[in-house]
Tab-separated table of C-alpha atoms in Angstrom:
chain	number	residue	atom	x	y	z
A	1	UNK	CA	-49.250	-30.240	-66.347
A	2	UNK	CA	-48.293	-33.124	-64.085
A	3	UNK	CA	-46.443	-30.758	-61.689
A	4	UNK	CA	-49.424	-28.393	-61.634
A	5	UNK	CA	-51.758	-31.294	-60.884
A	6	UNK	CA	-49.498	-32.470	-58.076
A	7	UNK	CA	-49.441	-28.991	-56.525
A	8	UNK	CA	-53.214	-28.781	-56.791
A	9	UNK	CA	-53.668	-32.167	-55.098
A	10	UNK	CA	-51.293	-31.162	-52.293
A	11	UNK	CA	-53.159	-27.886	-51.884
A	12	UNK	CA	-56.470	-29.750	-51.720
A	13	UNK	CA	-55.132	-32.117	-49.033
A	14	UNK	CA	-53.984	-29.129	-46.934
A	15	UNK	CA	-57.351	-27.394	-47.322
A	16	UNK	CA	-59.192	-30.606	-46.347
A	17	UNK	CA	-56.971	-30.945	-43.285
A	18	UNK	CA	-57.751	-27.358	-42.213
A	19	UNK	CA	-61.476	-27.913	-42.813
A	20	UNK	CA	-61.437	-31.171	-40.834
A	21	UNK	CA	-59.523	-29.643	-37.916
A	22	UNK	CA	-61.803	-26.603	-37.791
A	23	UNK	CA	-64.924	-28.795	-37.880
A	24	UNK	CA	-63.578	-30.848	-34.977
A	25	UNK	CA	-62.736	-27.667	-33.066
A	26	UNK	CA	-66.227	-26.244	-33.582
A	27	UNK	CA	-67.927	-29.490	-32.494
A	28	UNK	CA	-65.808	-29.642	-29.323
A	29	UNK	CA	-66.554	-25.992	-28.596
A	30	UNK	CA	-70.310	-26.464	-29.048
A	31	UNK	CA	-70.320	-29.505	-26.738
A	32	UNK	CA	-69.387	-27.139	-23.919
A	33	UNK	CA	-66.720	-26.712	-21.294
A	34	UNK	CA	-68.377	-28.582	-18.435
A	35	UNK	CA	-68.382	-31.975	-20.170
A	36	UNK	CA	-64.895	-31.525	-21.603
A	37	UNK	CA	-61.863	-33.097	-19.938
A	38	UNK	CA	-60.383	-29.589	-19.692
A	39	UNK	CA	-62.951	-28.814	-16.975
A	40	UNK	CA	-61.767	-31.747	-14.846
A	41	UNK	CA	-58.127	-30.868	-15.396
A	42	UNK	CA	-58.796	-27.273	-14.296
A	43	UNK	CA	-60.367	-28.519	-11.062
A	44	UNK	CA	-57.354	-30.757	-10.398
A	45	UNK	CA	-55.044	-27.767	-10.925
A	46	UNK	CA	-57.166	-25.593	-8.616
A	47	UNK	CA	-58.398	-23.301	-11.392
A	48	UNK	CA	-61.934	-21.975	-10.667
A	49	UNK	CA	-64.778	-22.460	-13.164
A	50	UNK	CA	-64.958	-19.039	-14.829
A	51	UNK	CA	-61.212	-18.686	-15.310
A	52	UNK	CA	-60.969	-22.275	-16.502
A	53	UNK	CA	-63.662	-21.728	-19.100
A	54	UNK	CA	-62.089	-18.495	-20.337
A	55	UNK	CA	-58.676	-20.172	-20.673
A	56	UNK	CA	-60.396	-22.965	-22.626
A	57	UNK	CA	-62.242	-20.531	-24.934
A	58	UNK	CA	-59.070	-18.540	-25.567
A	59	UNK	CA	-57.400	-21.663	-26.938
A	60	UNK	CA	-60.142	-22.032	-29.562
A	61	UNK	CA	-59.818	-18.404	-30.563
A	62	UNK	CA	-56.043	-18.760	-30.916
A	63	UNK	CA	-56.301	-21.948	-32.978
A	64	UNK	CA	-58.991	-20.452	-35.250
A	65	UNK	CA	-56.758	-17.471	-36.029
A	66	UNK	CA	-53.834	-19.807	-36.676
A	67	UNK	CA	-55.865	-21.732	-39.263
A	68	UNK	CA	-56.999	-18.434	-40.759
A	69	UNK	CA	-53.358	-17.551	-41.471
A	70	UNK	CA	-52.709	-20.999	-42.899
A	71	UNK	CA	-55.703	-20.675	-45.240
A	72	UNK	CA	-54.391	-17.334	-46.502
A	73	UNK	CA	-50.963	-18.878	-47.190
A	74	UNK	CA	-52.430	-21.873	-49.063
A	75	UNK	CA	-55.254	-20.151	-50.987
A	76	UNK	CA	-53.764	-16.688	-51.381
A	77	UNK	CA	-54.786	-13.201	-50.315
A	78	UNK	CA	-58.243	-13.605	-51.836
A	79	UNK	CA	-58.850	-16.865	-49.950
A	80	UNK	CA	-62.167	-15.773	-48.401
A	81	UNK	CA	-63.829	-15.472	-51.818
A	82	UNK	CA	-62.950	-18.886	-53.292
A	83	UNK	CA	-65.280	-21.831	-52.636
A	84	UNK	CA	-62.985	-23.708	-50.228
A	85	UNK	CA	-62.096	-20.455	-48.505
A	86	UNK	CA	-65.740	-19.520	-47.937
A	87	UNK	CA	-66.380	-22.764	-46.096
A	88	UNK	CA	-63.239	-22.347	-44.000
A	89	UNK	CA	-64.144	-18.732	-43.202
A	90	UNK	CA	-67.621	-19.805	-42.107
A	91	UNK	CA	-66.116	-22.364	-39.702
A	92	UNK	CA	-63.633	-19.807	-38.345
A	93	UNK	CA	-66.365	-17.189	-37.871
A	94	UNK	CA	-68.489	-19.698	-35.934
A	95	UNK	CA	-65.578	-20.605	-33.680
A	96	UNK	CA	-64.714	-16.963	-33.006
A	97	UNK	CA	-68.366	-16.153	-32.365
A	98	UNK	CA	-68.729	-18.942	-29.793
A	99	UNK	CA	-65.359	-18.408	-28.117
A	100	UNK	CA	-65.263	-14.632	-28.007
A	101	UNK	CA	-67.782	-14.041	-25.204
A	102	UNK	CA	-65.208	-13.780	-22.399
A	103	UNK	CA	-66.323	-10.261	-21.390
A	104	UNK	CA	-69.896	-11.505	-20.973
A	105	UNK	CA	-68.670	-14.356	-18.757
A	106	UNK	CA	-66.752	-11.895	-16.549
A	107	UNK	CA	-69.817	-9.622	-16.289
A	108	UNK	CA	-71.988	-12.597	-15.293
A	109	UNK	CA	-69.380	-13.667	-12.718
A	110	UNK	CA	-69.285	-10.152	-11.201
A	111	UNK	CA	-73.079	-9.914	-11.115
A	112	UNK	CA	-73.502	-13.347	-9.496
A	113	UNK	CA	-70.793	-12.581	-6.928
A	114	UNK	CA	-72.462	-9.317	-5.919
A	115	UNK	CA	-75.782	-11.156	-5.552
A	116	UNK	CA	-74.301	-13.844	-3.298
A	117	UNK	CA	-74.844	-13.000	0.347
A	118	UNK	CA	-71.866	-15.081	1.499
A	119	UNK	CA	-69.360	-13.274	-0.753
A	120	UNK	CA	-69.261	-10.366	1.742
A	121	UNK	CA	-68.557	-11.687	5.240
A	122	UNK	CA	-67.280	-8.443	6.779
A	123	UNK	CA	-70.390	-8.171	8.973
A	124	UNK	CA	-70.625	-11.903	9.672
A	125	UNK	CA	-69.740	-13.435	13.042
A	126	UNK	CA	-66.267	-14.910	13.315
A	127	UNK	CA	-67.473	-18.060	15.075
A	128	UNK	CA	-70.632	-20.100	15.176
A	129	UNK	CA	-71.967	-23.195	16.912
A	130	UNK	CA	-73.606	-25.926	14.865
A	131	UNK	CA	-75.401	-29.106	15.887
A	132	UNK	CA	-74.087	-32.292	14.316
A	133	UNK	CA	-75.425	-35.740	15.233
A	134	UNK	CA	-76.798	-34.493	18.551
A	135	UNK	CA	-73.460	-32.829	19.322
A	136	UNK	CA	-72.632	-29.160	19.370
A	137	UNK	CA	-69.576	-28.122	17.419
A	138	UNK	CA	-67.671	-24.848	17.470
A	139	UNK	CA	-66.658	-23.762	13.985
A	140	UNK	CA	-65.264	-20.778	12.107
A	141	UNK	CA	-67.897	-18.938	10.111
A	142	UNK	CA	-65.986	-18.981	6.815
A	143	UNK	CA	-66.806	-20.816	3.600
A	144	UNK	CA	-63.523	-22.117	2.138
A	145	UNK	CA	-65.040	-21.742	-1.330
A	146	UNK	CA	-64.596	-17.998	-0.874
A	147	UNK	CA	-60.899	-18.424	-1.627
A	148	UNK	CA	-62.008	-19.359	-5.165
A	149	UNK	CA	-63.250	-15.783	-5.480
A	150	UNK	CA	-59.717	-14.494	-4.993
A	151	UNK	CA	-58.342	-17.047	-7.463
A	152	UNK	CA	-60.929	-16.040	-10.057
A	153	UNK	CA	-60.188	-12.322	-9.721
A	154	UNK	CA	-56.416	-12.875	-9.794
A	155	UNK	CA	-56.570	-14.999	-12.965
A	156	UNK	CA	-59.113	-12.787	-14.735
A	157	UNK	CA	-57.240	-9.546	-14.088
A	158	UNK	CA	-53.964	-11.219	-15.119
A	159	UNK	CA	-55.587	-11.836	-18.502
A	160	UNK	CA	-56.405	-8.134	-18.800
A	161	UNK	CA	-60.138	-8.617	-18.223
A	162	UNK	CA	-62.098	-5.965	-16.317
A	163	UNK	CA	-63.631	-7.142	-13.028
A	164	UNK	CA	-66.065	-5.094	-10.930
A	165	UNK	CA	-64.189	-3.034	-8.296
A	166	UNK	CA	-66.412	-4.196	-5.421
A	167	UNK	CA	-65.782	-7.818	-6.387
A	168	UNK	CA	-62.022	-7.164	-6.387
A	169	UNK	CA	-62.217	-5.631	-2.886
A	170	UNK	CA	-64.216	-8.581	-1.561
A	171	UNK	CA	-61.729	-11.026	-3.018
A	172	UNK	CA	-58.834	-9.225	-1.316
A	173	UNK	CA	-60.698	-9.225	2.027
A	174	UNK	CA	-61.469	-12.931	1.741
A	175	UNK	CA	-57.857	-13.715	0.940
A	176	UNK	CA	-56.795	-11.760	4.040
A	177	UNK	CA	-59.296	-13.643	6.225
A	178	UNK	CA	-58.419	-17.091	4.893
A	179	UNK	CA	-55.236	-17.741	6.980
A	180	UNK	CA	-57.056	-16.802	10.190
A	181	UNK	CA	-60.021	-19.007	9.282
A	182	UNK	CA	-57.804	-22.033	8.635
A	183	UNK	CA	-55.698	-21.511	11.778
A	184	UNK	CA	-58.757	-21.056	14.005
A	185	UNK	CA	-60.600	-24.024	12.512
A	186	UNK	CA	-57.598	-26.285	13.106
A	187	UNK	CA	-57.311	-25.044	16.693
A	188	UNK	CA	-61.023	-25.557	17.373
A	189	UNK	CA	-60.816	-29.059	15.928
A	190	UNK	CA	-57.744	-29.916	18.006
A	191	UNK	CA	-59.340	-28.528	21.168
A	192	UNK	CA	-62.580	-30.440	20.693
A	193	UNK	CA	-60.732	-33.671	19.827
A	194	UNK	CA	-58.590	-33.376	22.953
A	195	UNK	CA	-61.684	-32.757	25.100
A	196	UNK	CA	-63.341	-35.817	23.569
A	197	UNK	CA	-60.312	-38.008	24.384
A	198	UNK	CA	-60.477	-37.240	28.115
A	199	UNK	CA	-64.222	-36.914	28.662
A	200	UNK	CA	-64.371	-40.373	30.299
A	201	UNK	CA	-61.286	-39.905	32.449
A	202	UNK	CA	-61.994	-37.524	35.354
A	203	UNK	CA	-58.371	-37.777	36.540
A	204	UNK	CA	-57.016	-36.080	33.412
A	205	UNK	CA	-59.980	-33.722	33.213
A	206	UNK	CA	-59.123	-32.363	36.667
A	207	UNK	CA	-55.478	-31.880	35.758
A	208	UNK	CA	-56.259	-29.819	32.646
A	209	UNK	CA	-59.396	-28.130	33.987
A	210	UNK	CA	-57.681	-24.738	34.384
A	211	UNK	CA	-56.303	-24.785	30.831
A	212	UNK	CA	-59.659	-25.830	29.412
A	213	UNK	CA	-61.466	-23.133	31.384
A	214	UNK	CA	-59.074	-20.442	30.108
A	215	UNK	CA	-59.609	-21.505	26.496
A	216	UNK	CA	-63.386	-21.544	26.851
A	217	UNK	CA	-63.321	-18.147	28.539
A	218	UNK	CA	-61.274	-16.708	25.668
A	219	UNK	CA	-63.678	-18.150	23.095
A	220	UNK	CA	-66.682	-16.866	25.025
A	221	UNK	CA	-65.137	-13.400	25.315
A	222	UNK	CA	-64.516	-13.125	21.556
A	223	UNK	CA	-67.619	-14.996	20.384
A	224	UNK	CA	-69.361	-11.808	19.269
A	225	UNK	CA	-66.444	-10.756	17.016
A	226	UNK	CA	-67.161	-10.246	13.334
A	227	UNK	CA	-64.734	-10.313	10.425
A	228	UNK	CA	-64.302	-6.525	10.440
A	229	UNK	CA	-62.139	-6.721	13.580
A	230	UNK	CA	-59.009	-7.786	11.660
A	231	UNK	CA	-56.391	-6.538	14.232
A	232	UNK	CA	-58.327	-8.126	17.093
A	233	UNK	CA	-58.802	-11.327	15.092
A	234	UNK	CA	-55.037	-11.518	14.591
A	235	UNK	CA	-54.477	-11.228	18.350
A	236	UNK	CA	-57.248	-13.724	19.175
A	237	UNK	CA	-55.983	-16.249	16.624
A	238	UNK	CA	-52.459	-16.044	18.002
A	239	UNK	CA	-53.664	-16.490	21.603
A	240	UNK	CA	-56.092	-19.329	20.955
A	241	UNK	CA	-53.617	-21.245	18.779
A	242	UNK	CA	-50.920	-21.006	21.452
A	243	UNK	CA	-53.244	-22.069	24.285
A	244	UNK	CA	-54.758	-24.962	22.321
A	245	UNK	CA	-51.320	-26.209	21.263
A	246	UNK	CA	-50.221	-26.361	24.905
A	247	UNK	CA	-53.540	-27.957	25.943
A	248	UNK	CA	-53.309	-30.588	23.189
A	249	UNK	CA	-49.717	-31.438	24.110
A	250	UNK	CA	-50.560	-31.632	27.836
A	251	UNK	CA	-53.531	-33.941	27.195
A	252	UNK	CA	-51.478	-36.258	24.966
A	253	UNK	CA	-48.688	-36.408	27.549
A	254	UNK	CA	-51.092	-37.084	30.437
A	255	UNK	CA	-52.876	-39.864	28.522
A	256	UNK	CA	-49.547	-41.661	28.087
A	257	UNK	CA	-48.580	-41.179	31.730
A	258	UNK	CA	-51.962	-42.311	33.066
A	259	UNK	CA	-51.811	-45.432	30.914
A	260	UNK	CA	-48.323	-46.185	32.281
A	261	UNK	CA	-49.533	-45.717	35.860
A	262	UNK	CA	-52.521	-48.007	35.242
A	263	UNK	CA	-50.160	-50.627	33.806
A	264	UNK	CA	-47.835	-50.447	36.827
A	265	UNK	CA	-50.771	-50.661	39.232
A	266	UNK	CA	-52.206	-53.711	37.465
A	267	UNK	CA	-48.829	-55.457	37.781
A	268	UNK	CA	-48.602	-54.678	41.505
A	269	UNK	CA	-52.094	-55.954	42.164
């Protein structure tokens, strides 16, 4: 009798632990992904929102099924029909119901992507000019957030989820455009910074005038390009990066030399 009572008490403690853990799981799940620390951790790791949420939901589904097996071991094959088992089953069903909507999330992601105008940039201009604080700035017409589209598709398909074919194609195109966008943006930034450094020194401006003119002519010639011209974009990116690198190095070298000359002259005088 005493042994039987001890087994029963141990069984009760295990059931209570399962019930408590499942209740905590369900409450966390119902609070939502966005306010959970998992959302912040996903952002730090570079995991996009949809994939991050699906990874998070999958963990709840896995844990619920694990507790389901434990309940069957503790309460027996007929565990769902005993009082404690019914409560545990209800908690498990709620968790599975709220964590098993991954296909709906993927469908919503595909639909939203197709509705976003900026997700398809094939017909967009390669370059654009924007006005910032009364200054005109040359920039690459590419939203860096588009690389998240490729990350989403890669992670979702790796999990065996079905993503719309058009969305997959757009993600591949954006991934292919990304290296050119980054390289061009860096070159434009370097070129404009170098021009800014010498704008008040006509001596240096005259010495690099030919290089600057060649770069501006190249930009002007290709300004009407759109993202469909991938082979031409490759050639343009290579040319502009090479020319800007030489221009930037020449400007930096001339600034040092001009400063040295000014120093020598001041000592002579």
